[in-house]
CSV table of C-alpha atoms and ligand atoms in Angstrom, one decimal:
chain,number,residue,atom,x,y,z
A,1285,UNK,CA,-17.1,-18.8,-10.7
A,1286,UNK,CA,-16.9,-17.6,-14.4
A,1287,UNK,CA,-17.5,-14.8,-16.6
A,1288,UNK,CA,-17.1,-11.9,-14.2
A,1289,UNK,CA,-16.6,-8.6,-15.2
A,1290,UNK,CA,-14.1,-6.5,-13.3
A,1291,UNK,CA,-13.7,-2.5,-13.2
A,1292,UNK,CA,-10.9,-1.3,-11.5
A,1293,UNK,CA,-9.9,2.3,-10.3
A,1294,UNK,CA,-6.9,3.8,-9.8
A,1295,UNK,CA,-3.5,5.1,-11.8
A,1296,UNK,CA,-0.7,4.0,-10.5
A,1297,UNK,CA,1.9,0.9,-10.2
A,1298,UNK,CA,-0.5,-0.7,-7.9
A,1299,UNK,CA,-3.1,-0.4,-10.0
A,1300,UNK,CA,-0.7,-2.1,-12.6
A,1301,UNK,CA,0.3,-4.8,-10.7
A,1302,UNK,CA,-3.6,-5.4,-9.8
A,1303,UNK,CA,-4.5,-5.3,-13.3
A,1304,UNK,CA,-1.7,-7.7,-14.4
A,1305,UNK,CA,-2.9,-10.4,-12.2
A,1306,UNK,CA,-6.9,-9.3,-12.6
A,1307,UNK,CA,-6.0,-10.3,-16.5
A,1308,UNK,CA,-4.6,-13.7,-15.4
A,1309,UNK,CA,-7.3,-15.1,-14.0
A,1310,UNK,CA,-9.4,-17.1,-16.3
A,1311,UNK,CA,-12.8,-15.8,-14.4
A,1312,UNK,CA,-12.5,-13.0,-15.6
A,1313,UNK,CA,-14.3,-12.1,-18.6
A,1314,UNK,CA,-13.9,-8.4,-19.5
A,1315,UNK,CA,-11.4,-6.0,-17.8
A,1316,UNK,CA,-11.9,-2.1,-17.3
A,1317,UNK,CA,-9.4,-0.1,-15.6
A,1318,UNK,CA,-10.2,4.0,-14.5
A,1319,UNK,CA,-8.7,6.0,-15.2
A,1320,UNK,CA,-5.4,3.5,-16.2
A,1321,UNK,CA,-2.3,4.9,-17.4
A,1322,UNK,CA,-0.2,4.0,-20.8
A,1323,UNK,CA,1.1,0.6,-19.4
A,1324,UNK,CA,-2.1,-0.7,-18.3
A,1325,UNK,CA,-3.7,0.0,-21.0
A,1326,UNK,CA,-1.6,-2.5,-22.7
A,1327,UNK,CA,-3.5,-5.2,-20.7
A,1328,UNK,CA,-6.9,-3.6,-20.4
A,1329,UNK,CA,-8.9,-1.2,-21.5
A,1330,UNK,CA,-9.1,2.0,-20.1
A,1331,UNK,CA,-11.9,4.4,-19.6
A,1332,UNK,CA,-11.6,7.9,-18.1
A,1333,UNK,CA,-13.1,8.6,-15.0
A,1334,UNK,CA,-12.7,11.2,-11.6
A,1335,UNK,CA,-11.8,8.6,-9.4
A,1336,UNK,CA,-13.1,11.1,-6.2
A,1337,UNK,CA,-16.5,11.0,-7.9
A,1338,UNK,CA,-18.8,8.0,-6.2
A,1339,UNK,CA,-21.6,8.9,-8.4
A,1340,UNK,CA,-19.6,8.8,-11.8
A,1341,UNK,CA,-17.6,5.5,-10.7
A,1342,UNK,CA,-20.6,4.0,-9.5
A,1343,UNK,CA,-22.2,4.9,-13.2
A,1344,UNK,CA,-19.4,3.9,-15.3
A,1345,UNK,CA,-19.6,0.3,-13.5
A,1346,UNK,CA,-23.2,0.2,-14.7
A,1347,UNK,CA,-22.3,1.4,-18.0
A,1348,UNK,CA,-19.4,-1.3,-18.0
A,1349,UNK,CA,-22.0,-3.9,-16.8
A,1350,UNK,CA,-19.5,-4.9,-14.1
A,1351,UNK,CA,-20.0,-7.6,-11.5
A,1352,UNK,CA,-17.1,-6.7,-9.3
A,1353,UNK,CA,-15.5,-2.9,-8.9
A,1354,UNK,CA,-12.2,-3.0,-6.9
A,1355,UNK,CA,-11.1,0.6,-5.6
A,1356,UNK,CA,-7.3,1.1,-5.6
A,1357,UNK,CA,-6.2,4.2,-3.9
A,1358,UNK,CA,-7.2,5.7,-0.4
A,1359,UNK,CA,-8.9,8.6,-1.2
A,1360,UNK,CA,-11.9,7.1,-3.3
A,1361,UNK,CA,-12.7,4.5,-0.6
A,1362,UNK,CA,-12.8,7.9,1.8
A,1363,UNK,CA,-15.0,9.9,-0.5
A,1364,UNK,CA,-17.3,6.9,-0.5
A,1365,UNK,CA,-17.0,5.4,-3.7
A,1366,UNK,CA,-17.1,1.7,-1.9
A,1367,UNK,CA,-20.6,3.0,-1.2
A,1368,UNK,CA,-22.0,4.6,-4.0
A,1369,UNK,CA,-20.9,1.1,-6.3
A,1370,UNK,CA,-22.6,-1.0,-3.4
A,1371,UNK,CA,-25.9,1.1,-3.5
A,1372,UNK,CA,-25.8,0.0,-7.2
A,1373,UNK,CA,-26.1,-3.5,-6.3
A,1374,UNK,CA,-22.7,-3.8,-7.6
A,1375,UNK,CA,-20.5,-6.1,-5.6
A,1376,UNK,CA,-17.2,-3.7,-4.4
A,1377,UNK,CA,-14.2,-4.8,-2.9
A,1378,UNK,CA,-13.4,-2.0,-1.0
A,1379,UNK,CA,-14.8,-0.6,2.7
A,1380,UNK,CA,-17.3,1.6,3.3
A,1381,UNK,CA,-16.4,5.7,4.1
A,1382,UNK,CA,-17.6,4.5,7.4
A,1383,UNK,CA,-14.7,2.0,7.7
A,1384,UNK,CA,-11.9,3.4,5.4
A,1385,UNK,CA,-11.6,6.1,8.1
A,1386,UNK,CA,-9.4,3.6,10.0
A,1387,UNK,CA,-6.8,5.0,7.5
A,1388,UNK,CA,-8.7,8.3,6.9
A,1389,UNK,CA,-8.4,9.6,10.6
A,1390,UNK,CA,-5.0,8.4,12.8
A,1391,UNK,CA,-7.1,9.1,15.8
A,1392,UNK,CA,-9.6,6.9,14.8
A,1393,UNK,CA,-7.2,4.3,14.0
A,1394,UNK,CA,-5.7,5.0,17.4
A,1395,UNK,CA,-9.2,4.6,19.1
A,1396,UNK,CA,-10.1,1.7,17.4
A,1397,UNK,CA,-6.6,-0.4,18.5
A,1398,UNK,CA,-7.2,0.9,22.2
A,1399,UNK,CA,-10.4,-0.4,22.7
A,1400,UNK,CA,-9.6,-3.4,20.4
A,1401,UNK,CA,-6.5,-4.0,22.7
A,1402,UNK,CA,-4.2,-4.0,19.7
A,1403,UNK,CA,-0.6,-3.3,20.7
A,1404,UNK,CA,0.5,-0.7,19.0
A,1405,UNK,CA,2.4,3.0,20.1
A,1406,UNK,CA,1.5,5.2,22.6
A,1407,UNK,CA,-0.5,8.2,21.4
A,1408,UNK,CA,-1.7,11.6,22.2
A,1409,UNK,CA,-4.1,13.4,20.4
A,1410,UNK,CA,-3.4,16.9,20.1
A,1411,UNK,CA,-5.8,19.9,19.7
A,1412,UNK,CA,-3.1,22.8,19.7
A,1413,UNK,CA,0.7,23.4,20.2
A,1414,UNK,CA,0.6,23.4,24.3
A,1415,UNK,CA,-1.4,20.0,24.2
A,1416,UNK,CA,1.6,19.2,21.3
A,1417,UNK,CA,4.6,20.1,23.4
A,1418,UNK,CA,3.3,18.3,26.7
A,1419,UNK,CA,3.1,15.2,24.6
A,1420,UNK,CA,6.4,15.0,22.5
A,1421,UNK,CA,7.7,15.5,26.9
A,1422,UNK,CA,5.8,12.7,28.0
A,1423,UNK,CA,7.3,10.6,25.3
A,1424,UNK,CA,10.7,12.1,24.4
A,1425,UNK,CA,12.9,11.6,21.3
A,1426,UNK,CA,12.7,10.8,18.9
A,1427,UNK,CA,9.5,12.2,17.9
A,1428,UNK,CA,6.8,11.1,15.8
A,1429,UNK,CA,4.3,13.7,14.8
A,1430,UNK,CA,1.0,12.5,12.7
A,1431,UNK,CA,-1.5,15.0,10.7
A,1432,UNK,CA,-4.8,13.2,11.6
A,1433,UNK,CA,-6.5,13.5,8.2
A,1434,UNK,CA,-5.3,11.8,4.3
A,1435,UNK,CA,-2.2,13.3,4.0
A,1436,UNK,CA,-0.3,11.3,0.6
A,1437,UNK,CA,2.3,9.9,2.4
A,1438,UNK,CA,3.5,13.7,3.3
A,1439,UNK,CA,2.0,13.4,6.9
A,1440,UNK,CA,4.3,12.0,9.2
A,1441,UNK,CA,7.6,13.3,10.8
A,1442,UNK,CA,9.8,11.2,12.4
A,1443,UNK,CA,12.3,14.1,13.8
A,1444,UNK,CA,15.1,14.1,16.7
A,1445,UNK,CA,14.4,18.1,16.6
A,1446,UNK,CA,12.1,19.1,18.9
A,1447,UNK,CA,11.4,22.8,16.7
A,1448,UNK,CA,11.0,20.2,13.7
A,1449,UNK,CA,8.1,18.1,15.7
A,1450,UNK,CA,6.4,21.5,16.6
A,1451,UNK,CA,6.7,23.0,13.6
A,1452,UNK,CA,5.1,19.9,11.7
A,1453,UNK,CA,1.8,20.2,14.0
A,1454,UNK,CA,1.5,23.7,13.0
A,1455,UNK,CA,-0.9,24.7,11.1
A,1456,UNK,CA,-2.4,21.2,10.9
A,1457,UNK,CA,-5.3,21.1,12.8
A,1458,UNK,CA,-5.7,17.9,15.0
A,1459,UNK,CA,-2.4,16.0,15.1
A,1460,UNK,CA,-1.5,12.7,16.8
A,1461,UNK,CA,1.6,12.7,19.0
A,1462,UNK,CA,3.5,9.6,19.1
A,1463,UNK,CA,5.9,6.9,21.3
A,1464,UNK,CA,8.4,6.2,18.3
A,1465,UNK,CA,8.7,2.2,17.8
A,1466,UNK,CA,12.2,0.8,17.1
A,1467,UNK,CA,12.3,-2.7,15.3
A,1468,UNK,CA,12.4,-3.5,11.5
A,1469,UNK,CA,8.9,-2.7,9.8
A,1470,UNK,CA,7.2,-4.9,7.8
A,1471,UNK,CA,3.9,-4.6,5.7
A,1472,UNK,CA,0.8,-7.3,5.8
A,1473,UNK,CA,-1.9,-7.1,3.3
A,1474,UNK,CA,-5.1,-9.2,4.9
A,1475,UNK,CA,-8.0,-9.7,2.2
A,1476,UNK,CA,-11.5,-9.6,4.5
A,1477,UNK,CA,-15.6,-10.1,4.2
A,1478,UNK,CA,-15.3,-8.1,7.6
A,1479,UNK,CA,-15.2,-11.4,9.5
A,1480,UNK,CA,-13.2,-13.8,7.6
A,1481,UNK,CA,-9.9,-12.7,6.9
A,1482,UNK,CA,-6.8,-14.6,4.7
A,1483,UNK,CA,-3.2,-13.1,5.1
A,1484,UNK,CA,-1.4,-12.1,1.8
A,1485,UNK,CA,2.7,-13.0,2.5
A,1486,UNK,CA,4.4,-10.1,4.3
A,1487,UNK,CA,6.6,-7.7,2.2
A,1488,UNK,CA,8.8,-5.1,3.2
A,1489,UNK,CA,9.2,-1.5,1.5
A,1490,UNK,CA,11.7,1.3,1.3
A,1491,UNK,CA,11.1,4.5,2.6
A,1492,UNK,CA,14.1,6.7,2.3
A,1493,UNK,CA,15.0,8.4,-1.0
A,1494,UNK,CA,18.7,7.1,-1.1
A,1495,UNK,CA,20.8,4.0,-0.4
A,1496,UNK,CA,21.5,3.2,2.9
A,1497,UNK,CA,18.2,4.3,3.9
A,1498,UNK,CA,19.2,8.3,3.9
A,1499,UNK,CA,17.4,11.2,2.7
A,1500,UNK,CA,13.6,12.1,2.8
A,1501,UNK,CA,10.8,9.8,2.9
A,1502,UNK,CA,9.1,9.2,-0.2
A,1503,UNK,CA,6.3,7.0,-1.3
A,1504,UNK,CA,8.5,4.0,-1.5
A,1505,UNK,CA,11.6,3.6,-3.4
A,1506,UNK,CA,11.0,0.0,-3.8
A,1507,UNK,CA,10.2,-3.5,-2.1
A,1508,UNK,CA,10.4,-7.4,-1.9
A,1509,UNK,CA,8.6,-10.3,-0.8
A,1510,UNK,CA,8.7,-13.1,1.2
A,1511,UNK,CA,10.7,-11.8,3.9
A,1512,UNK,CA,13.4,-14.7,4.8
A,1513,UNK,CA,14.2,-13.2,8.2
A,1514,UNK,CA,10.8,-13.0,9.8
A,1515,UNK,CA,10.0,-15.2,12.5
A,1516,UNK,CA,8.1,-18.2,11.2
A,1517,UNK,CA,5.3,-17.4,13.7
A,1518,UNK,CA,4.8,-13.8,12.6
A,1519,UNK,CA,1.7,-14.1,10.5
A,1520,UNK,CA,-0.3,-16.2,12.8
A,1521,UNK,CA,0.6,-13.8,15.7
A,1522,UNK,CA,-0.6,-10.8,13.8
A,1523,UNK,CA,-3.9,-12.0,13.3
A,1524,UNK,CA,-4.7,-13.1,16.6
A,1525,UNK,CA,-3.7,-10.6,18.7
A,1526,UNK,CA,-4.4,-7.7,16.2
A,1527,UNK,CA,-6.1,-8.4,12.8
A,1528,UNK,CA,-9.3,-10.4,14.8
A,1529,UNK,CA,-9.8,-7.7,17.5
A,1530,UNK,CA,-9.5,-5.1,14.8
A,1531,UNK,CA,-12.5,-6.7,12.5
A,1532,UNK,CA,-14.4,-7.6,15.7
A,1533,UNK,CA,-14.0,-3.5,16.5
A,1534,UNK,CA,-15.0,-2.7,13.4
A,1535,UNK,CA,-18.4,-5.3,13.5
A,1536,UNK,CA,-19.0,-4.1,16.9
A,1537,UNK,CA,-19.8,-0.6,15.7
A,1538,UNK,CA,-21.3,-1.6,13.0
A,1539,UNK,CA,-18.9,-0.4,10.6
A,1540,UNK,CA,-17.6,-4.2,9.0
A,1541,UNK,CA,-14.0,-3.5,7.6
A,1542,UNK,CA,-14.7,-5.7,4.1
A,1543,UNK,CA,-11.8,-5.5,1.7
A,1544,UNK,CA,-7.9,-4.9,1.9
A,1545,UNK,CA,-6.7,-4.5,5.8
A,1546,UNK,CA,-3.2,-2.9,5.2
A,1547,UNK,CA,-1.3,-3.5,8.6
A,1548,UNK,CA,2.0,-1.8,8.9
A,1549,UNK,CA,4.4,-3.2,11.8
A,1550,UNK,CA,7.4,-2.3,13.8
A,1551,UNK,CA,8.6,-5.6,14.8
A,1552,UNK,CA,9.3,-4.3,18.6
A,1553,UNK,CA,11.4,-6.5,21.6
A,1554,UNK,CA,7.9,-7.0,22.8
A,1555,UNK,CA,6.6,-8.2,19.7
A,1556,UNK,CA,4.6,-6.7,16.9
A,1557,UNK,CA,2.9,-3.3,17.1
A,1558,UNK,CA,1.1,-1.4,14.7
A,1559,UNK,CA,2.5,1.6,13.2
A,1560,UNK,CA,0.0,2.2,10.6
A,1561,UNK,CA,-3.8,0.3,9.3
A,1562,UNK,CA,-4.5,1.6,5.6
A,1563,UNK,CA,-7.8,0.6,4.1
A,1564,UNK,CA,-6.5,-0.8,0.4
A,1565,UNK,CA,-3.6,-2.1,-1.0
A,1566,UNK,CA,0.2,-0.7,0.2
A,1567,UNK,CA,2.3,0.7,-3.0
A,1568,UNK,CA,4.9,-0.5,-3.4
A,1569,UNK,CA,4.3,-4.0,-1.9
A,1570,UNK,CA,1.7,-5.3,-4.1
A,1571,UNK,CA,3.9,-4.8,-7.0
A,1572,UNK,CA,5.9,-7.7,-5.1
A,1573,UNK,CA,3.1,-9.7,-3.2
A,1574,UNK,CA,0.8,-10.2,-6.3
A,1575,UNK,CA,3.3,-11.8,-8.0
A,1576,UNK,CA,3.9,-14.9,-5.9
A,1577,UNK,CA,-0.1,-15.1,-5.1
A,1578,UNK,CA,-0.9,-18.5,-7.5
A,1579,UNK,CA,-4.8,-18.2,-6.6
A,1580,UNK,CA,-6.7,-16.5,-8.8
A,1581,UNK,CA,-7.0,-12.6,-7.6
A,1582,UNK,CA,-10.6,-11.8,-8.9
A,1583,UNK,CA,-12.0,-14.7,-7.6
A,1584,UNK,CA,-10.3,-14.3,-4.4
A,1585,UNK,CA,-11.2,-10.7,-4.2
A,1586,UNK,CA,-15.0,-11.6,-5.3
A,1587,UNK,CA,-15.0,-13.6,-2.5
A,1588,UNK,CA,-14.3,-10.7,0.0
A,1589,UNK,CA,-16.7,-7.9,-2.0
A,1590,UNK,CA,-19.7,-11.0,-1.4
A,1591,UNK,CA,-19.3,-12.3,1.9
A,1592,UNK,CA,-17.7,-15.6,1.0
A,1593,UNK,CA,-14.1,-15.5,2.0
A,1594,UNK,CA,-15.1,-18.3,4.9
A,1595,UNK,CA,-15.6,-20.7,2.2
A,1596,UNK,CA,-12.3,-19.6,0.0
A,1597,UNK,CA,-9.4,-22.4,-0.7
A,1598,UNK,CA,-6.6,-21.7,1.2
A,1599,UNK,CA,-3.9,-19.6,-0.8
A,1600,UNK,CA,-1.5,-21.0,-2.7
A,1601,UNK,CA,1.6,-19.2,-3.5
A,1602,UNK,CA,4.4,-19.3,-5.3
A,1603,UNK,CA,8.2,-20.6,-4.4
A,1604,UNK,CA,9.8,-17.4,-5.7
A,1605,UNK,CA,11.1,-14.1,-4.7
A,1606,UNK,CA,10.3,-11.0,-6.0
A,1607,UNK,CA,11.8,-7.4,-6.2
A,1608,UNK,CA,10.6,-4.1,-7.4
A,1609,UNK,CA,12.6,-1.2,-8.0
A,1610,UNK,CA,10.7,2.1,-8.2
A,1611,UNK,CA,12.6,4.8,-10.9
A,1612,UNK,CA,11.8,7.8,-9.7
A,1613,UNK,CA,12.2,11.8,-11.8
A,1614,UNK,CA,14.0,14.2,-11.0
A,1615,UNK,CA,13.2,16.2,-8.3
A,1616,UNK,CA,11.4,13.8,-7.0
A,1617,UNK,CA,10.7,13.8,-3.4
A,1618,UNK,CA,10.4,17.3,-4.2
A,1619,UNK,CA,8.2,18.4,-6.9
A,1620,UNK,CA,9.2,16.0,-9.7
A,1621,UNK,CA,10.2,17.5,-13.6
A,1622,UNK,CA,7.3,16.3,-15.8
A,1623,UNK,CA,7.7,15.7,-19.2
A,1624,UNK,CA,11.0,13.6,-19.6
A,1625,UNK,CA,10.8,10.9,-22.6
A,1626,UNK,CA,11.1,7.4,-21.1
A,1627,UNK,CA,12.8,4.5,-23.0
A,1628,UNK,CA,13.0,1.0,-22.3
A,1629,UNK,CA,9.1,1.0,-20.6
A,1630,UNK,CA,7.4,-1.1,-22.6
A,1631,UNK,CA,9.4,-4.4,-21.3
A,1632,UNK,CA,7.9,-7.2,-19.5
A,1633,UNK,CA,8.7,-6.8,-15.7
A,1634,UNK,CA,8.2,-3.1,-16.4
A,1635,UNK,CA,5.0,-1.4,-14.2
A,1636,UNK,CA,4.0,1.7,-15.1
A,1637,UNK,CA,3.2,4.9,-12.2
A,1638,UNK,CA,3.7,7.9,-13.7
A,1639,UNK,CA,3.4,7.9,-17.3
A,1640,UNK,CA,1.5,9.7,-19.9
A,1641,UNK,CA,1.7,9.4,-23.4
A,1642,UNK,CA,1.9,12.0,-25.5
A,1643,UNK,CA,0.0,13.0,-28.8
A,1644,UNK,CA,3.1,12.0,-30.9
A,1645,UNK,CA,3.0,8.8,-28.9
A,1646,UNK,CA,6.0,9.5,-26.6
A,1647,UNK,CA,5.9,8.1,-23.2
A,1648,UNK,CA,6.8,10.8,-20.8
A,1649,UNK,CA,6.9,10.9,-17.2
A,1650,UNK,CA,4.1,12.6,-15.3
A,1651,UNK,CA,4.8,12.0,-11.4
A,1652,UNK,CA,7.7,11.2,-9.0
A,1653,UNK,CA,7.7,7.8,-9.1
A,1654,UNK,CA,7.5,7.3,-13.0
A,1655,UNK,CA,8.3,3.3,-13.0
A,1656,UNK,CA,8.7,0.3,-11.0
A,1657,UNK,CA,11.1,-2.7,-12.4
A,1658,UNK,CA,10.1,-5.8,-11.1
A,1659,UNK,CA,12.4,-9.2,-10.8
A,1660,UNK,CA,11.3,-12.6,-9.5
A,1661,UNK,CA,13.5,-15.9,-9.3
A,1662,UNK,CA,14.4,-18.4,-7.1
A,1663,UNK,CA,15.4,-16.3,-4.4
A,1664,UNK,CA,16.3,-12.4,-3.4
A,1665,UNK,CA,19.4,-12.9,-5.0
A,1666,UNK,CA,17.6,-13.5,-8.1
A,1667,UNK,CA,15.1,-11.9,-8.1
A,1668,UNK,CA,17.4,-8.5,-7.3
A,1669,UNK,CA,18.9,-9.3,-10.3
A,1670,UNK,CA,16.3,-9.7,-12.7
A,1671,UNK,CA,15.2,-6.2,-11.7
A,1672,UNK,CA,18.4,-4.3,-11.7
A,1673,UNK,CA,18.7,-5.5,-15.0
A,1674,UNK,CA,15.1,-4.0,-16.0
A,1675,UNK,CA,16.1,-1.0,-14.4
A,1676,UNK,CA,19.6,-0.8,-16.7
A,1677,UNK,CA,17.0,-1.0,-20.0
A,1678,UNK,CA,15.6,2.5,-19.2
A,1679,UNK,CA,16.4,5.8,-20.3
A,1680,UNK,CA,14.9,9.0,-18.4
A,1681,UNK,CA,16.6,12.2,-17.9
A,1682,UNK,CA,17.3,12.6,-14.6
A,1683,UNK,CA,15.8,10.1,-13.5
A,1684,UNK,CA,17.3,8.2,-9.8
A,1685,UNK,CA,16.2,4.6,-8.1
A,1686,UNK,CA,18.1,2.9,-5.2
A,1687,UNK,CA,20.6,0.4,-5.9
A,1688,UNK,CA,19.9,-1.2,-2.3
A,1689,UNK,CA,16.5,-2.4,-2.4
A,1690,UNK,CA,16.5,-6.2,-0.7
A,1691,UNK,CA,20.1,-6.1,-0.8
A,1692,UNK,CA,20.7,-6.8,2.8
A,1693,UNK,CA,18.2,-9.2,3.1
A,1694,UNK,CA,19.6,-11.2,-0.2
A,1695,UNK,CA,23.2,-11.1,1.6
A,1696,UNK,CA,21.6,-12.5,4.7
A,1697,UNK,CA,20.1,-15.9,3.6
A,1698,UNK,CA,23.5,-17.1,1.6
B,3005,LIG,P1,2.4,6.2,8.7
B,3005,LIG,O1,1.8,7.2,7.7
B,3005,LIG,O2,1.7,6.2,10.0
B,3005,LIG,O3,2.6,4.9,8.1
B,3005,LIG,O4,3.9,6.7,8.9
B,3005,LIG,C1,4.8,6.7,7.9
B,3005,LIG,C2,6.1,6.1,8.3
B,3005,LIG,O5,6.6,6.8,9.4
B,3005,LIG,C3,6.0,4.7,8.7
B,3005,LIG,O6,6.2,3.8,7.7
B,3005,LIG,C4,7.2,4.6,9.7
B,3005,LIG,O7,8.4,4.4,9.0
B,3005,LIG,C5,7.2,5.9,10.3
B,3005,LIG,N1,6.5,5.9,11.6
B,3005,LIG,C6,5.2,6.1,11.8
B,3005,LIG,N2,4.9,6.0,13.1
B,3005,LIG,C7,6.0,5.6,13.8
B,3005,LIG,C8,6.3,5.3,15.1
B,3005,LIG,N3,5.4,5.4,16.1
B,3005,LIG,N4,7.6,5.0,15.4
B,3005,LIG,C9,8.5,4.9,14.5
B,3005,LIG,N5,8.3,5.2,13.2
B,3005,LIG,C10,7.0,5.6,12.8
């Protein structure tokens, strides 16, 4: 393949990450990124666009004469912007509406593993607080309580108060009630042409706010990849006894899944379950996964968005480790303080997520999770270290990151 032309959309670190290795591969001809932020546009050039908007996304990859359009976030892929590029005659690597709503709707996700036979948690789905009390009964503490719809990360308790469970499903319309899995969790990112399907190495992200795994959940305070404690069969089990029947699902009703199958696990005593599909890339564990991926991404992903993933090389990855440190703002889980200068960003190693740059050419923060510093090296121990001392070349007011990310995992292979 050569000379292809790649739009991508999105704003964030995963976006960054994606555009980083998009740049690397020599295929690629001419890279577009919408709408971008001030550290990708260091690698690419950016081009303002409503993301939520199929018709404008689809017309700006005419208007970029692109080849290949690959849709970051969640809620693009929902709106049907996979769709709108596709009508085009534009290749897209990204689902359909139809088949994004395996992220879009838990308790479509939830019907889709039950007649797939995917193990995965016990579920209720819950039409109002009687139907929501009998359910967090049947399955006891601690609950798990799941808005059904896109919810930014903000929809999911995990609660040993019973009042807190109820008082999540208030208000929310349908809800899906939950058995909570114990086990440690780990992410796999599987790239698929809805019947072919190549696993990306499995990563692991941090949810809690603080060290030690306290506080709120967030968006993900950080991550690393490979995982040296996963059982050497992991991968292979994953795709047979859930990625397969999950595609095969998805071709049976004639919605093909075709793009990034996100599958979050709780690795269980009975093996792994699914906690979680999501229809594109996981932030932060691409910021860690793309790294150690030697195959060229656009080709690889070109492959997927035409149907010709069956006749893909096998992936070829790196020996390396890598770790990513997300500095967040202050505030942040809550409503983060915009508007603090940044120092330090313009690094190699550094990705951008919230940034903006301001008209005297300041870079300023503009979300809660402003940066993520990423480390790679020989191993965790490394690669930790590469990226704590990223994280020591920034200046933001207020700003807070975890000082654990991988740490246990580095002590653990010495
Ligand atoms: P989700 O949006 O479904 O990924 O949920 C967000 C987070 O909540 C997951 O990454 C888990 O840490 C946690 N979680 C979700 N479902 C369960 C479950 N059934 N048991 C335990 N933890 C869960």
């Amino acid at each position: 393949m050569g000379g292809v032309r790649v739009l991508l959309i999105g704003s964030g670190g995963r976006e960054h990450a994606l555009a980083l290795s998009l740049a690397a591969d020599p295929a690629v001809e001419a890279l577009v990124v919408a709408p971008g932020n001030p550290g990708i546009a260091r690698t690419a050039r950016v081009a303002p666009v409503d993301p939520l908007d199929p018709s404008a996304v689809a017309g700006l990859a005419v208007e970029t004469g692109s080849d290949l359009v690959i849709v970051g976030p969640e809620a693009p892929l929902v709106a049907g912007v996979a769709d709108a590029v596709r009508e085009k005659g534009i290749a897209c690597f990204g689902p359909s509406a139809a088949a994004a709503r395996i992220e879009g709707s838990k308790a479509f996700a939830k019907d889709v593993m039950r007649a797939a036979a995917v193990p995965t948690a016990g579920a209720r789905v819950c039409g109002d607080a009687r139907e929501v009390a009998a359910a967090l009964d049947e399955f006891g503490s601690p609950y798990v309580v799941k808005h059904d719809g896109l919810a930014a990360g903000k929809g999911v308790v995990v609660t040993d108060d019973r009042g807190a469970a109820l008082r999540h499903a208030e208000g929310a319309g349908r809800v899906v009630v939950e058995e909570y899995l114990d086990g440690p969790e780990v992410s796999l990112f599987v790239v698929t042409d809805g019947a072919a399907a190549l696993p990306l190495v499995p990563a692991q992200d941090f949810k809690r706010v603080r060290d030690g795994d306290e506080g709120p959940n967030t968006g993900g305070m950080g991550a690393y990849a490979p995982l040296p404690w996963a059982p050497p069969d992991l991968v292979d089990t994953v795709m047979t006894s859930i990625v397969h029947p999950t595609l095969a699902e998805m071709r049976r009703r004639e919605t093909p899944f075709a793009g990034l199958l996100y599958v979050g696990l709780a690795l269980s005593d009975g093996g792994p379950r699914v906690v979680e599909f999501n229809a594109r890339f996981g932030d932060p564990e691409t910021q860690v996964v793309l790294p150690l991926l030697s195959s060229p991404l656009a080709t690889l992903l070109y492959a997927a968005a035409t149907g010709a993933l069956g006749q893909h090389e096998p992936l070829r990855w790196r020996e390396e480790s890598a770790v990513l440190v997300v500095v967040a703002a202050s505030g942040y889980p809550g409503p983060p303080r915009a508007g603090d200068a940044i120092t330090g960003a313009d690094a190699p190693g550094v990705l951008h997520a919230g940034t903006t740059r301001d008209a005297d050419g300041v870079l300023r923060s503009a979300g809660g999770r402003v940066l993520g510093c990423l480390g790679t090296g020989a191993d965790l121990a490394a690669a930790r270290r590469a990226a704590y001392e990223i994280v020591d070349q920034i200046t933001m007011d207020g700003s807070h990151y975890r000082r654990d990310i991988a740490l246990v995992a580095a002590n653990a292979v010495r």
